[in-house]
Amino acid sequence: SQQGEEDPQALSIQEGENATMNCSYKTSINNLQWYRQNSGRGLVHLILIRSNEREKHSGRLRVTLDTSKKSSSLLITASRAADTASYFCATGGPNFGNEKLTFGTGTRLTIIP
Amino acid sequence: NAGVTQTPKFRVLKTGQSMTLLCAQDMNHEYMYWYRQDPGMGLRLIHYSVGEGTTAKGEVPDGYNVSRLKKQNFLLGLESAAPSQTSVYFCASSYPDEQYFGPGTRLTVT
C-alpha cells in the first residue's frame, strides 16, 4: 500500500507561475523526500527534509513538513517549461534510516509556455 | 561516472520465460533497490539490499528473486514471467540518503 498520497494528481499552470503540490502520509517518518521524473526517465532526487525540520529551501524549491498533520508541500517558484514532469514524495522511517522509502503516486505537472 | 545503469532497456517475454535484469552502480553505494512502476501506482519496492551478499523483500517480492554477489551489481530475476509482471523496472542505489535511479527497463510479458 502507498504511504504517501500526492495532491493534486495533475496540475497545469502558466510559465512563470508558482506550483504547489502536497503529500500526505499515514505513519510516523524520520524523513521525507521529493523526486522528479521526466517522461520515460528515472527519478531524480530534489530535496530531503527530516522529521525535526519544518522548512527547507533549494534554489526555486521550498519544502515544508508538518508532522502533526502528516503532510508536506513542495513549492516550485517561477516555473519553467523544463519543470514539466511528475513529482513524487517518498517517506522513510521511523524504524530504519533511508534505506527503504515508500513512494506516493505522484503529481503530474505541466507548465504551459 | 556513469551512475546507475540498467540492462536491457527493453524486453519482450512470453509467459513462462525467464530473464535477468542487471543493475550496476559506480558510486560505491551500500544500498541498492529494485522497483516496479505501473500506471497510477507510483513506485513499489520489489527487493532491496543493504550490502554485498544481503537481500531483503520489499512490498511486492512474489515472482522475483535477486542477488547481490558484488557490491556494484544487483540482479533481478524472473523465473517464470507472467503478464502481471509487465511493467517498467527501476534500479536505484543510495548511501543512505537520496536514491539515485537508473533509466529503467520496460518489460512486456505476452
Short mmCIF file of C-alpha atoms in Angstrom, two decimals:
data_model
loop_
_atom_site.label_atom_id
_atom_site.label_comp_id
_atom_site.label_asym_id
_atom_site.label_seq_id
_atom_site.Cartn_x
_atom_site.Cartn_y
_atom_site.Cartn_z
CA SER A 1 0.00 0.00 0.00
CA GLN A 2 1.15 3.55 -0.66
CA GLN A 3 2.39 5.57 2.27
CA GLY A 4 2.27 8.92 0.55
CA GLU A 5 -0.52 10.40 -1.49
CA GLU A 6 0.12 13.47 -3.61
CA ASP A 7 -2.46 16.09 -4.32
CA PRO A 8 -3.42 17.15 -6.90
CA GLN A 9 -2.91 14.22 -9.26
CA ALA A 10 -2.37 16.67 -12.13
CA LEU A 11 -1.63 20.38 -12.31
CA SER A 12 -1.30 22.75 -15.28
CA ILE A 13 -0.01 26.29 -14.87
CA GLN A 14 1.40 29.08 -17.00
CA GLU A 15 5.14 29.51 -17.21
CA GLY A 16 6.33 31.91 -14.53
CA GLU A 17 3.62 31.00 -12.05
CA ASN A 18 4.26 29.10 -8.83
CA ALA A 19 3.33 25.44 -8.48
CA THR A 20 2.33 23.85 -5.21
CA MET A 21 1.80 20.16 -4.65
CA ASN A 22 1.03 18.35 -1.44
CA CYS A 23 1.83 15.00 0.08
CA SER A 24 0.04 13.26 2.92
CA TYR A 25 1.28 10.15 4.66
CA LYS A 26 -0.06 7.73 7.21
CA THR A 27 2.59 6.60 9.66
CA SER A 28 5.48 8.19 11.53
CA ILE A 29 8.55 9.02 9.49
CA ASN A 30 12.11 10.12 10.03
CA ASN A 31 12.45 11.88 6.69
CA LEU A 32 10.51 12.84 3.60
CA GLN A 33 11.98 13.27 0.13
CA TRP A 34 10.75 14.71 -3.14
CA TYR A 35 11.72 13.32 -6.54
CA ARG A 36 11.11 14.42 -10.12
CA GLN A 37 10.54 12.11 -13.06
CA ASN A 38 10.64 13.33 -16.63
CA SER A 39 8.66 11.28 -19.09
CA GLY A 40 10.32 7.96 -19.81
CA ARG A 41 13.22 8.59 -17.43
CA GLY A 42 14.34 7.54 -13.98
CA LEU A 43 13.58 9.56 -10.87
CA VAL A 44 15.86 12.38 -9.77
CA HIS A 45 16.21 13.40 -6.13
CA LEU A 46 15.20 17.01 -5.42
CA ILE A 47 15.25 17.57 -1.69
CA LEU A 48 15.16 15.78 1.66
CA ILE A 49 13.58 17.10 4.85
CA ARG A 50 14.00 15.38 8.20
CA SER A 51 11.24 14.92 10.75
CA ASN A 52 12.74 17.56 13.06
CA GLU A 53 12.77 20.19 10.28
CA ARG A 54 9.81 22.33 9.28
CA GLU A 55 11.02 24.02 6.12
CA LYS A 56 13.84 23.64 3.63
CA HIS A 57 14.90 25.53 0.51
CA SER A 58 16.91 24.55 -2.54
CA GLY A 59 17.05 27.04 -5.39
CA ARG A 60 13.47 27.56 -6.61
CA LEU A 61 12.18 24.74 -4.42
CA ARG A 62 10.66 25.15 -1.00
CA VAL A 63 9.52 22.18 1.05
CA THR A 64 7.54 22.26 4.26
CA LEU A 65 6.80 19.43 6.64
CA ASP A 66 4.06 19.29 9.27
CA THR A 67 4.46 16.06 11.23
CA SER A 68 1.37 16.78 13.34
CA LYS A 69 -0.75 16.75 10.18
CA LYS A 70 1.41 14.11 8.47
CA SER A 71 1.74 16.30 5.42
CA SER A 72 4.32 18.03 3.26
CA SER A 73 4.20 20.54 0.45
CA LEU A 74 6.54 21.27 -2.43
CA LEU A 75 6.53 24.77 -3.91
CA ILE A 76 8.26 25.49 -7.20
CA THR A 77 8.58 29.21 -7.78
CA ALA A 78 8.81 30.98 -11.14
CA SER A 79 8.05 27.80 -13.07
CA ARG A 80 9.76 26.98 -16.36
CA ALA A 81 8.83 24.69 -19.22
CA ALA A 82 11.63 22.35 -18.09
CA ASP A 83 9.77 21.80 -14.80
CA THR A 84 7.16 19.76 -16.67
CA ALA A 85 7.43 16.33 -15.04
CA SER A 86 5.87 14.07 -12.45
CA TYR A 87 6.74 14.77 -8.83
CA PHE A 88 6.77 12.11 -6.13
CA CYS A 89 7.09 12.27 -2.39
CA ALA A 90 8.77 9.40 -0.59
CA THR A 91 8.87 8.67 3.12
CA GLY A 92 11.46 6.85 5.18
CA GLY A 93 11.35 5.57 8.75
CA PRO A 94 10.65 5.53 11.56
CA ASN A 95 12.32 2.24 12.39
CA PHE A 96 15.12 2.48 9.91
CA GLY A 97 17.04 5.11 8.03
CA ASN A 98 16.74 5.99 4.41
CA GLU A 99 17.46 2.54 3.15
CA LYS A 100 13.82 1.91 2.41
CA LEU A 101 11.46 4.52 1.03
CA THR A 102 7.77 4.36 0.28
CA PHE A 103 6.68 6.41 -2.73
CA GLY A 104 3.40 8.14 -3.42
CA THR A 105 1.54 8.01 -6.71
CA GLY A 106 2.79 11.37 -7.94
CA THR A 107 1.59 14.75 -9.23
CA ARG A 108 1.87 15.35 -12.95
CA LEU A 109 2.89 18.97 -13.50
CA THR A 110 2.53 20.64 -16.89
CA ILE A 111 3.99 24.10 -17.49
CA ILE A 112 2.30 25.91 -20.35
CA PRO A 113 4.72 28.20 -22.23
CA ASN B 1 30.83 8.44 -13.53
CA ALA B 2 28.04 6.53 -15.23
CA GLY B 3 25.92 6.49 -12.06
CA VAL B 4 23.32 3.72 -12.17
CA THR B 5 22.97 1.73 -15.37
CA GLN B 6 20.43 -0.93 -16.28
CA THR B 7 20.42 -3.58 -18.96
CA PRO B 8 18.47 -4.25 -21.05
CA LYS B 9 16.41 -1.12 -21.79
CA PHE B 10 13.55 -3.02 -23.39
CA ARG B 11 12.50 -6.66 -23.43
CA VAL B 12 9.52 -8.67 -24.57
CA LEU B 13 8.99 -12.07 -22.97
CA LYS B 14 6.48 -14.80 -23.45
CA THR B 15 4.61 -16.17 -20.47
CA GLY B 16 6.75 -18.72 -18.67
CA GLN B 17 10.09 -17.48 -19.96
CA SER B 18 12.81 -16.35 -17.60
CA MET B 19 15.17 -13.41 -17.66
CA THR B 20 17.60 -11.43 -15.54
CA LEU B 21 17.77 -7.67 -15.30
CA LEU B 22 21.16 -6.24 -14.42
CA CYS B 23 21.79 -3.11 -12.40
CA ALA B 24 25.24 -1.65 -11.93
CA GLN B 25 26.40 1.40 -9.95
CA ASP B 26 29.81 3.02 -9.77
CA MET B 27 29.23 5.25 -6.73
CA ASN B 28 30.30 2.66 -4.13
CA HIS B 29 26.84 2.77 -2.57
CA GLU B 30 25.95 0.20 0.05
CA TYR B 31 22.22 0.11 -0.63
CA MET B 32 20.53 -0.98 -3.82
CA TYR B 33 16.87 -1.40 -4.75
CA TRP B 34 14.57 -2.77 -7.40
CA TYR B 35 11.21 -1.09 -8.01
CA ARG B 36 8.42 -1.55 -10.47
CA GLN B 37 6.32 1.31 -11.76
CA ASP B 38 2.84 0.80 -13.08
CA PRO B 39 0.38 3.48 -14.26
CA GLY B 40 -1.36 5.12 -11.31
CA MET B 41 0.56 3.03 -8.78
CA GLY B 42 3.73 5.01 -8.22
CA LEU B 43 6.85 3.01 -7.43
CA ARG B 44 6.64 -0.20 -5.47
CA LEU B 45 9.67 -1.81 -3.89
CA ILE B 46 10.35 -5.37 -5.01
CA HIS B 47 13.58 -6.28 -3.21
CA TYR B 48 16.46 -4.36 -1.75
CA SER B 49 19.95 -4.91 -0.41
CA VAL B 50 21.82 -3.13 2.36
CA GLY B 51 25.19 -4.57 1.43
CA GLU B 52 27.09 -7.12 -0.59
CA GLY B 53 25.72 -10.61 -0.03
CA THR B 54 22.50 -9.42 1.61
CA THR B 55 18.99 -9.09 0.21
CA ALA B 56 15.56 -8.41 1.67
CA LYS B 57 11.98 -8.45 0.47
CA GLY B 58 10.11 -5.29 -0.30
CA GLU B 59 6.43 -4.65 -0.84
CA VAL B 60 5.86 -6.86 -3.90
CA PRO B 61 8.52 -9.63 -3.95
CA ASP B 62 6.47 -12.55 -5.26
CA GLY B 63 7.66 -13.91 -8.60
CA TYR B 64 11.07 -12.23 -8.36
CA ASN B 65 14.45 -13.21 -6.99
CA VAL B 66 17.56 -11.10 -6.51
CA SER B 67 21.25 -11.48 -5.88
CA ARG B 68 24.00 -9.10 -4.74
CA LEU B 69 27.23 -11.03 -5.23
CA LYS B 70 29.24 -7.89 -5.87
CA LYS B 71 28.74 -4.51 -4.22
CA GLN B 72 28.31 -2.73 -7.53
CA ASN B 73 25.78 -5.13 -9.05
CA PHE B 74 22.21 -6.04 -8.16
CA LEU B 75 20.43 -8.62 -10.30
CA LEU B 76 16.67 -9.10 -10.56
CA GLY B 77 15.43 -12.44 -11.87
CA LEU B 78 12.07 -13.53 -13.17
CA GLU B 79 11.96 -17.32 -13.16
CA SER B 80 8.62 -17.75 -14.93
CA ALA B 81 7.31 -14.49 -16.34
CA ALA B 82 3.60 -13.66 -16.12
CA PRO B 83 1.60 -10.92 -17.88
CA SER B 84 1.13 -9.25 -14.46
CA GLN B 85 4.87 -8.57 -14.47
CA THR B 86 4.55 -6.25 -17.46
CA SER B 87 5.93 -3.01 -16.05
CA VAL B 88 8.78 -0.57 -16.04
CA TYR B 89 11.53 -1.67 -13.66
CA PHE B 90 13.85 0.79 -11.98
CA CYS B 91 17.00 0.12 -10.06
CA ALA B 92 18.35 2.60 -7.53
CA SER B 93 21.26 2.92 -5.14
CA SER B 94 21.94 5.07 -2.09
CA TYR B 95 24.28 5.63 0.84
CA PRO B 96 21.98 6.05 2.55
CA ASP B 97 20.20 9.33 1.87
CA GLU B 98 18.92 10.23 -1.55
CA GLN B 99 18.43 7.45 -4.04
CA TYR B 100 19.98 7.53 -7.49
CA PHE B 101 17.91 5.88 -10.17
CA GLY B 102 18.76 4.10 -13.36
CA PRO B 103 16.97 4.85 -16.64
CA GLY B 104 14.59 1.89 -16.34
CA THR B 105 13.81 -1.33 -18.19
CA ARG B 106 10.50 -1.62 -20.00
CA LEU B 107 9.35 -5.23 -19.83
CA THR B 108 6.36 -6.63 -21.66
CA VAL B 109 5.15 -10.17 -20.99
CA THR B 110 2.76 -11.54 -23.58
#
